[in-house]
Amino acid sequence: MNPATALATVLVDELVRCGLTDVVMAPGSRSAPLALALHAESRVRLHVRIDERSASYLALGLARRSERPVALICSSGTAVANFHPAVIEASESGVPLLVLTADRPPELRGTGANQTIDQLKVFGSSARWFAEVGVPEERPGQVAYWRSLACRAYQRAVGPSDPGPVHLNLAFREPLIPDGDSSWVESLDGDASGPWVRTRVAPPPVALHLPPTRRGVLVVGDGAANVRRYVAAAGMAGWPVLSEPNGGGRYGDHAISTYHFLLGTPSFAEAHQPDVVVTLGRPGLSRSLLSWLRGAQEHIVVATDLSRWPDPTRSATQVAQAVEIPVAAGDDAWLHSWRRADAAARAAIDELLDSSGMSEPRIARDLADSLPNGALLFCGSSMPIRDLDQAMRPRRGLRLLANRGVSGIDGLVSTAMGAALAHNGPSYALLGDLTFLHDQNGLILGPREPRPDLCLVVVNNDGGGIFSLLPQAAIRDPFERVFGTPHGVDLGYVAAATGTPYRLVEDISDLPKAVRGEGLRIVEVRTDREPNAALHGQLRDAAQAAIREL
């Protein structure tokens, strides 16, 4: 057996023993040993994409939804560079990825050899751990090295306190394909009972015990862990829960879904300064929430890894791996005040949205309302997730995900597909038109590839709608070209190019029916950017007027 085939065979086998179930691969010559070993491996589900960027985001979606490491494989050269945006997102979001990049052997580096770049630590600080595996050689001791390395890589990607991407760079010399000889200097077999190296899970951290208080607030942002336990504890303590849609805590009687408007009303924000705020995950959708956090006297951030904790407002006073929220005696005046204001703002918002026709916030609200229990909703990082944050009503039974690590619009079609492939139930995505066009390659699926049950709902306002809500919109002359960026693309033709079922919705009442179905499909809804910007201002004014009337 040639060394390249031996390394690939052993590495794939050991990763499977560790628990690997899904692998995403882009085609290439230098990665042939890995490709052939994976194609022969029946214990993993293989996904092949022709575009490395699409492949990397597909792996990101798979890993994010399954919360398990997914392997990502490519050839050498610029193929590796195309993984970088997804690796950055995985790093900032804490998503476990195993990035296996094929490389040319050292004697070809720096010589001008074809498809050869410097791949050593190419992802910089975005990789939790990097290893240059070295050119495989037929000598004793290699199998123990390869198998222990695979175990280390898998466990470092898992975390457990700090999951993220791990990069193994694999230099292969030719020959790259099996030579028909199965002999090797030592046994290639792994441990009969499981992984080569077994790791023990650390005991749960000791929780920080808070003094009892009724005037507390639980804030839930993206990537929060143990959400149900903390929401239940906040309920017992009489605390309101301010959860972003993708935080997973917007349900139950204590959920305050209009917090963006409440905290954007100065009189309410000043009158509702808590004794303590506990934050889970990374809040970042609402400027009014972030501004309010800066004034918190006691702000406790819960982070599983004490070397990396989210605190964009620099307002954290304590950081803990776990917090114990005690039941507090006293009346419910604090919670009732939040709930009364929330009900008033919600009534004003819903009344305005009900008369707004095909508006973007109403599309977000009505879509979230209409999806069945057990569904997954993947949200675009720009306006869709913000519209959900401001318009979505509390509900149970819906799993929401978004790429909010660095909030890019790239690769979201592929991420949604990966998440749908890992989800046990119907899946949906709410994306803007620029986001959709940015990753239209994600629609390309080979005839033998696993196909997701995914409905892509694309809000088409012919450009970058979020910029219409920013100060740049006041600079009328250059705005449309350099910020609005109209494209004039007929999305129906994009769908037709890949044979993807497509439907245009022209009346908002038809949306729930339009998204029904199975398999991969596209539903387009068209809106106008200027009326949309005006509606957002009207929502703010209506909500704040209702709050002030209290």
XYZ file of C-alpha atoms in Angstrom:
550
model
C 0.000 0.000 0.000
C 1.373 3.407 -0.852
C 1.790 5.894 2.036
C -0.862 8.356 0.812
C -3.527 5.661 0.735
C -2.442 4.332 4.134
C -2.686 7.718 5.833
C -6.057 8.515 4.296
C -7.506 5.127 5.186
C -6.329 5.242 8.791
C -7.316 8.884 9.331
C -10.861 8.391 8.027
C -11.315 5.204 10.067
C -10.174 6.836 13.303
C -12.370 9.904 12.828
C -15.357 7.622 12.310
C -14.438 5.756 15.508
C -14.456 9.115 17.310
C -18.016 9.789 16.125
C -17.755 11.457 12.717
C -20.953 10.972 10.676
C -20.856 13.636 7.921
C -18.124 14.714 5.502
C -18.263 17.504 2.912
C -15.788 17.440 0.052
C -14.905 19.474 -3.018
C -13.238 17.640 -5.915
C -9.503 17.864 -6.556
C -6.468 15.826 -7.499
C -4.171 16.220 -4.483
C -7.001 15.220 -2.125
C -7.638 11.995 -4.085
C -6.438 9.682 -1.257
C -8.999 11.174 1.136
C -11.759 11.211 -1.489
C -11.311 7.546 -2.339
C -11.084 6.495 1.317
C -14.315 8.352 2.095
C -16.166 7.000 -0.908
C -15.406 3.510 0.343
C -16.446 4.324 3.918
C -20.077 3.265 4.458
C -20.295 4.630 8.019
C -20.315 8.303 6.964
C -22.668 10.386 4.857
C -20.678 12.030 2.070
C -21.660 15.375 0.519
C -19.840 16.573 -2.617
C -19.949 20.184 -3.880
C -18.144 21.637 -6.888
C -17.519 24.977 -5.159
C -15.254 25.052 -2.085
C -16.994 28.052 -0.547
C -20.381 26.369 -0.899
C -18.918 23.145 0.506
C -17.507 24.916 3.549
C -20.799 26.598 4.427
C -22.686 23.360 3.902
C -20.379 21.789 6.492
C -20.949 24.768 8.776
C -24.727 24.295 8.599
C -24.460 20.576 9.217
C -22.224 21.085 12.248
C -24.237 23.994 13.645
C -27.545 22.103 13.622
C -26.172 18.697 14.654
C -23.754 20.195 17.213
C -21.240 17.540 16.118
C -17.965 17.892 14.218
C -18.221 17.706 10.427
C -15.156 17.054 8.262
C -14.422 19.408 5.366
C -11.965 18.344 2.640
C -10.386 20.056 -0.358
C -7.379 19.982 -2.647
C -4.397 22.342 -2.405
C -3.995 25.976 -3.456
C -6.793 28.529 -3.646
C -9.279 25.760 -2.837
C -8.061 26.117 0.753
C -8.486 29.903 0.729
C -12.132 29.527 -0.255
C -12.751 27.794 3.090
C -11.587 30.822 5.066
C -14.887 32.778 5.454
C -16.720 29.728 6.765
C -13.841 28.903 9.115
C -14.034 32.441 10.513
C -17.787 32.102 11.067
C -17.286 28.706 12.725
C -14.638 30.173 15.005
C -16.736 33.124 16.124
C -19.889 30.993 16.495
C -18.184 28.079 18.237
C -19.112 25.517 15.564
C -16.960 22.335 15.440
C -15.352 21.793 12.028
C -12.555 19.392 11.031
C -10.810 21.073 8.095
C -8.599 18.609 6.215
C -6.636 20.322 3.451
C -4.528 18.348 1.002
C -1.150 19.896 0.186
C 1.898 19.430 -2.004
C 4.952 17.874 -0.329
C 7.577 20.236 1.129
C 9.999 19.845 -1.782
C 7.459 21.515 -4.107
C 6.715 24.495 -1.901
C 8.219 27.808 -2.931
C 9.202 26.473 -6.353
C 6.332 27.780 -8.439
C 4.804 24.300 -8.597
C 1.208 24.199 -9.743
C -1.516 24.816 -7.128
C 1.035 25.334 -4.365
C 0.640 28.074 -1.747
C 1.693 28.452 1.878
C -1.038 26.520 3.711
C 0.661 26.393 7.120
C -1.655 28.066 9.642
C -3.441 29.687 6.689
C -6.558 30.267 8.840
C -4.569 32.096 11.504
C -6.222 32.533 14.876
C -9.555 31.289 13.522
C -8.402 27.678 13.923
C -8.612 26.391 17.495
C -5.704 24.077 16.698
C -3.467 23.404 13.686
C -1.235 20.459 12.788
C 1.056 19.949 9.825
C 0.599 16.197 9.567
C 3.757 15.577 7.559
C 4.335 13.456 4.482
C 3.332 9.843 5.296
C 6.106 7.269 5.290
C 6.128 3.488 5.468
C 7.828 2.945 8.804
C 6.761 1.652 12.242
C 4.958 4.113 14.512
C 3.053 5.983 11.836
C -0.303 4.344 12.635
C -0.161 5.338 16.318
C 0.752 8.884 15.278
C -2.070 9.177 12.750
C -4.740 7.690 15.009
C -3.797 9.698 18.094
C -3.656 12.833 15.942
C -7.179 12.165 14.625
C -8.474 11.737 18.190
C -6.823 14.959 19.318
C -8.244 16.881 16.351
C -11.765 15.558 16.880
C -11.796 16.275 20.610
C -10.333 19.766 20.156
C -13.055 20.586 17.642
C -15.704 19.392 20.114
C -14.316 21.620 22.840
C -15.995 20.737 25.113
C -15.931 24.253 26.576
C -14.664 26.003 23.440
C -15.765 24.198 20.247
C -14.573 25.457 16.886
C -12.611 24.659 13.726
C -9.476 22.512 13.718
C -7.112 22.435 10.726
C -5.041 19.431 9.631
C -2.774 20.053 6.632
C -1.952 16.802 4.817
C 0.943 16.727 2.372
C 0.702 13.843 -0.083
C 3.389 12.584 -2.446
C 2.391 10.640 -5.527
C 1.080 8.040 -6.129
C -2.284 9.371 -4.946
C -4.471 6.363 -5.785
C -4.404 2.782 -4.445
C -1.802 0.554 -6.079
C -3.566 -2.754 -5.410
C -1.098 -3.785 -2.685
C -2.608 -4.068 0.829
C 0.631 -4.808 2.708
C 2.137 -2.347 5.240
C 5.034 -2.476 7.665
C 2.649 -2.666 10.659
C -1.051 -3.312 11.240
C -3.281 -0.469 10.073
C -6.134 -1.590 12.332
C -7.478 0.571 15.125
C -8.563 -0.326 18.648
C -11.261 -2.987 18.555
C -13.320 -1.273 21.266
C -13.412 2.307 19.979
C -11.193 5.369 19.494
C -7.409 5.106 19.860
C -7.503 7.741 22.624
C -10.503 8.095 24.947
C -11.250 11.400 26.659
C -13.136 11.971 29.868
C -15.798 14.663 30.194
C -15.032 17.171 32.942
C -17.529 17.505 35.807
C -20.033 20.376 35.550
C -18.655 23.712 36.747
C -19.636 25.084 40.146
C -22.396 27.642 39.600
C -22.199 31.251 40.761
C -25.036 31.774 43.250
C -26.816 35.118 42.902
C -28.549 36.958 45.754
C -32.342 36.599 45.507
C -33.995 39.494 43.670
C -37.221 40.062 41.760
C -35.642 42.878 39.725
C -33.521 40.753 37.431
C -33.490 40.287 33.646
C -32.341 37.317 31.539
C -30.941 38.234 28.101
C -30.498 35.432 25.542
C -28.409 35.943 22.409
C -27.005 33.817 19.621
C -25.193 30.620 20.590
C -26.638 30.435 24.098
C -26.311 27.112 25.939
C -28.670 25.476 28.459
C -31.376 27.976 27.525
C -34.368 26.013 28.812
C -32.843 25.631 32.266
C -32.142 29.349 32.565
C -35.539 30.386 31.185
C -37.226 28.107 33.726
C -35.126 29.587 36.541
C -35.919 33.137 35.395
C -39.601 32.237 35.413
C -39.399 30.984 39.000
C -37.588 34.176 40.006
C -40.106 36.464 38.288
C -37.644 37.838 35.723
C -38.536 38.948 32.208
C -36.700 37.145 29.392
C -35.338 39.200 26.490
C -34.394 36.665 23.829
C -33.248 37.164 20.280
C -35.152 34.808 17.938
C -32.049 32.660 17.342
C -31.282 32.618 21.068
C -33.970 30.006 21.650
C -35.635 31.664 24.642
C -38.565 33.527 23.068
C -41.400 31.433 24.470
C -43.613 31.330 27.563
C -45.264 33.983 29.707
C -42.016 35.732 30.624
C -40.847 36.345 27.037
C -40.724 40.054 26.160
C -40.773 40.084 22.369
C -40.852 43.883 21.907
C -37.799 44.655 24.039
C -36.151 46.488 21.112
C -38.897 49.115 21.222
C -39.267 49.127 25.021
C -35.593 49.810 25.612
C -35.565 52.327 22.758
C -38.061 54.413 24.747
C -35.928 56.489 27.165
C -38.595 56.804 29.876
C -39.138 53.043 29.977
C -35.435 52.187 29.854
C -34.638 54.580 32.706
C -37.495 53.271 34.860
C -36.512 49.634 34.326
C -32.897 49.439 35.441
C -32.503 46.021 37.071
C -30.529 44.844 40.063
C -28.830 42.262 37.862
C -28.714 41.190 34.214
C -27.661 37.654 33.250
C -26.610 37.235 29.611
C -26.438 33.955 27.719
C -24.817 33.827 24.290
C -23.982 36.834 22.132
C -26.679 39.523 21.900
C -26.111 41.902 19.007
C -29.303 42.567 17.042
C -30.737 45.510 18.959
C -28.801 48.727 19.516
C -31.286 49.789 22.171
C -30.634 46.572 24.129
C -26.871 47.027 23.885
C -27.167 50.652 24.996
C -29.310 49.587 27.974
C -26.783 46.907 28.955
C -24.084 49.569 29.258
C -25.997 51.064 32.160
C -26.460 47.814 34.079
C -25.055 47.967 37.612
C -24.480 44.207 37.737
C -24.062 42.352 34.431
C -23.131 38.669 34.611
C -22.061 36.930 31.408
C -22.433 33.146 31.293
C -19.685 31.603 29.142
C -18.644 27.958 28.959
C -15.044 28.983 28.262
C -13.581 31.582 30.615
C -10.856 32.503 28.123
C -13.434 33.682 25.556
C -16.594 35.470 26.618
C -18.916 37.806 24.686
C -19.067 41.351 26.041
C -19.383 43.824 23.123
C -20.579 46.603 25.449
C -17.681 46.153 27.918
C -20.317 46.168 30.663
C -19.735 42.733 32.205
C -19.011 42.853 35.916
C -18.656 39.076 36.355
C -18.126 36.105 34.040
C -19.119 32.598 35.136
C -19.434 29.178 33.521
C -22.784 28.670 35.234
C -25.146 30.778 37.320
C -27.750 29.774 39.883
C -30.799 32.069 39.744
C -32.642 31.579 43.066
C -36.374 31.841 43.637
C -37.052 35.264 45.164
C -39.921 36.280 47.434
C -41.938 39.439 46.773
C -44.649 40.776 44.486
C -44.686 40.621 40.696
C -44.792 44.366 40.078
C -41.446 44.270 38.222
C -42.481 41.513 35.830
C -46.021 42.902 35.390
C -44.593 46.275 34.390
C -42.549 44.656 31.632
C -45.473 42.524 30.484
C -47.960 45.413 30.376
C -45.597 47.491 28.270
C -44.849 44.491 26.044
C -48.560 43.847 25.470
C -49.182 47.490 24.560
C -46.257 47.615 22.144
C -47.188 44.239 20.641
C -50.775 45.380 19.982
C -49.531 48.552 18.268
C -46.998 46.658 16.161
C -49.453 43.958 15.078
C -52.135 46.486 14.181
C -49.715 48.355 11.932
C -48.315 45.172 10.367
C -51.792 43.783 9.668
C -52.453 46.798 7.437
C -48.983 46.922 5.840
C -49.600 44.474 2.997
C -46.507 42.699 1.635
C -44.024 44.266 4.056
C -40.771 42.691 5.187
C -41.503 42.701 8.952
C -44.925 41.173 8.283
C -43.407 38.461 6.080
C -41.039 37.589 8.950
C -43.815 37.609 11.573
C -46.323 35.628 9.516
C -43.756 33.068 8.373
C -42.626 32.381 11.951
C -46.270 32.099 13.038
C -47.266 29.688 10.279
C -44.478 27.099 10.444
C -45.320 23.739 12.033
C -43.979 22.563 15.354
C -40.661 20.805 14.923
C -39.635 23.033 12.024
C -36.251 24.683 11.534
C -36.042 28.306 10.364
C -32.651 29.539 9.182
C -32.463 33.339 9.040
C -30.393 35.659 6.866
C -27.861 37.739 8.771
C -28.923 41.180 7.566
C -32.575 42.322 7.598
C -34.429 38.973 7.987
C -33.081 38.263 11.479
C -33.697 41.876 12.537
C -37.251 41.783 11.197
C -37.825 38.593 13.172
C -36.334 40.198 16.273
C -38.705 43.158 16.061
C -41.844 41.442 14.753
C -41.817 37.775 15.812
C -44.281 36.806 18.513
C -43.320 34.314 21.247
C -43.909 30.668 20.321
C -42.695 27.177 21.050
C -41.737 24.373 18.714
C -39.628 26.357 16.238
C -35.826 26.096 16.038
C -34.140 29.246 14.692
C -30.542 29.466 13.482
C -28.460 32.250 11.926
C -24.810 32.876 11.060
C -24.308 35.652 13.591
C -20.677 34.927 14.467
C -19.498 37.575 12.013
C -22.937 38.213 10.446
C -21.828 37.863 6.837
C -24.250 37.337 3.967
C -21.971 34.841 2.217
C -22.685 31.126 2.014
C -26.148 31.258 3.554
C -27.951 29.130 0.968
C -25.382 26.396 1.593
C -25.519 26.856 5.373
C -29.298 26.533 5.295
C -28.966 23.351 3.231
C -26.489 21.873 5.702
C -28.708 22.720 8.658
C -31.715 21.208 6.864
C -29.794 17.992 6.140
C -28.992 17.686 9.856
C -32.522 18.566 11.033
C -35.121 15.900 11.694
C -38.150 17.723 10.311
C -39.194 20.352 7.765
C -36.779 23.241 7.220
C -37.189 26.786 5.957
C -34.906 29.749 5.341
C -35.707 33.463 5.229
C -33.118 35.260 3.085
C -32.692 38.579 1.303
C -32.137 38.763 -2.435
C -28.465 39.792 -2.247
C -27.789 37.003 0.232
C -29.505 34.519 -2.077
C -27.591 35.681 -5.156
C -24.307 35.700 -3.237
C -24.559 31.916 -2.805
C -26.668 30.765 -5.748
C -24.018 28.087 -6.369
C -25.432 26.439 -3.271
C -28.412 25.327 -5.383
C -26.193 23.051 -7.490
C -26.636 19.462 -6.318
C -25.322 16.382 -8.058
C -27.779 13.573 -8.803
C -26.353 11.323 -6.058
C -26.162 13.957 -3.303
C -28.417 13.909 -0.214
C -31.201 16.439 -0.819
C -32.680 18.583 1.961
C -36.336 19.227 2.734
C -35.872 23.000 2.565
C -38.017 25.925 1.443
C -35.979 29.066 0.685
C -38.157 32.158 1.194
C -36.399 35.008 -0.610
C -37.429 38.599 0.119
C -36.533 40.506 -3.047
C -36.309 44.288 -2.753
C -33.817 44.533 -5.621
C -30.818 45.476 -3.521
C -29.432 45.972 -0.027
C -32.460 46.913 2.028
C -30.624 47.339 5.324
C -28.712 50.356 3.983
C -32.004 52.220 3.543
C -32.280 52.229 7.354
C -28.779 53.649 7.878
C -27.482 57.249 7.640
C -26.046 56.519 4.172
C -29.586 56.675 2.765
C -29.608 60.459 3.245
C -26.817 60.860 0.679
C -29.151 60.529 -2.264
C -26.824 60.898 -5.236
C -24.389 57.977 -4.743
C -26.647 55.913 -2.463
C -28.448 53.782 -5.019
C -25.333 52.708 -6.879
C -22.859 52.100 -4.056
C -25.221 51.050 -1.240
C -28.596 50.132 -2.727
C -26.908 48.060 -5.483
C -29.962 47.146 -7.574
C -29.383 44.023 -9.669
C -32.550 43.467 -11.696
C -32.117 39.671 -11.606
C -35.189 37.521 -12.258
C -34.948 34.904 -9.509
C -37.240 32.599 -11.448
C -34.512 32.149 -14.045
C -31.952 31.440 -11.310
C -34.228 28.702 -10.005
C -34.790 27.343 -13.515
C -31.037 27.111 -14.162
C -30.739 24.452 -11.449
C -34.175 22.892 -11.903
C -35.317 24.109 -8.470
C -39.117 24.429 -8.025
C -40.066 28.102 -7.777
C -43.125 30.146 -6.841
C -43.757 33.903 -6.715
C -46.106 35.079 -3.934
C -47.977 38.277 -4.760
C -50.366 38.416 -1.787
C -49.244 38.065 1.825
C -52.204 35.827 2.636
C -50.838 33.224 0.196
C -47.501 32.855 2.014
C -48.447 30.028 4.441
C -49.815 27.944 1.564
C -46.873 28.746 -0.735
C -44.227 27.420 1.666
C -45.908 24.032 2.042
C -44.399 21.109 0.241
C -41.367 18.859 0.340
C -37.833 18.912 -0.998
C -35.739 21.867 -2.086
C -37.866 24.774 -3.367
C -37.852 28.570 -3.642
C -40.606 31.022 -2.731
C -40.035 34.649 -3.749
C -41.809 37.666 -2.240
C -41.160 41.117 -3.668
C -41.039 44.310 -1.646
C -39.903 47.915 -2.064
C -36.992 49.349 -0.098
C -38.266 52.901 0.477
C -41.703 51.953 1.851
C -39.967 49.314 3.956
C -37.695 51.932 5.529
C -40.692 54.140 6.221
C -42.574 51.240 7.841
C -39.725 50.559 10.245
C -39.936 54.153 11.412
C -43.704 53.860 11.809
C -43.310 50.683 13.867
C -40.922 52.449 16.219
C -43.223 55.468 16.591
C -46.353 53.362 17.122
C -44.712 51.104 19.711
C -43.152 53.979 21.640
C -46.417 55.938 21.636
C -48.217 52.918 23.098
C -45.521 52.530 25.756
C -45.665 56.200 26.755
C -49.459 56.039 27.118
C -49.001 53.553 29.967
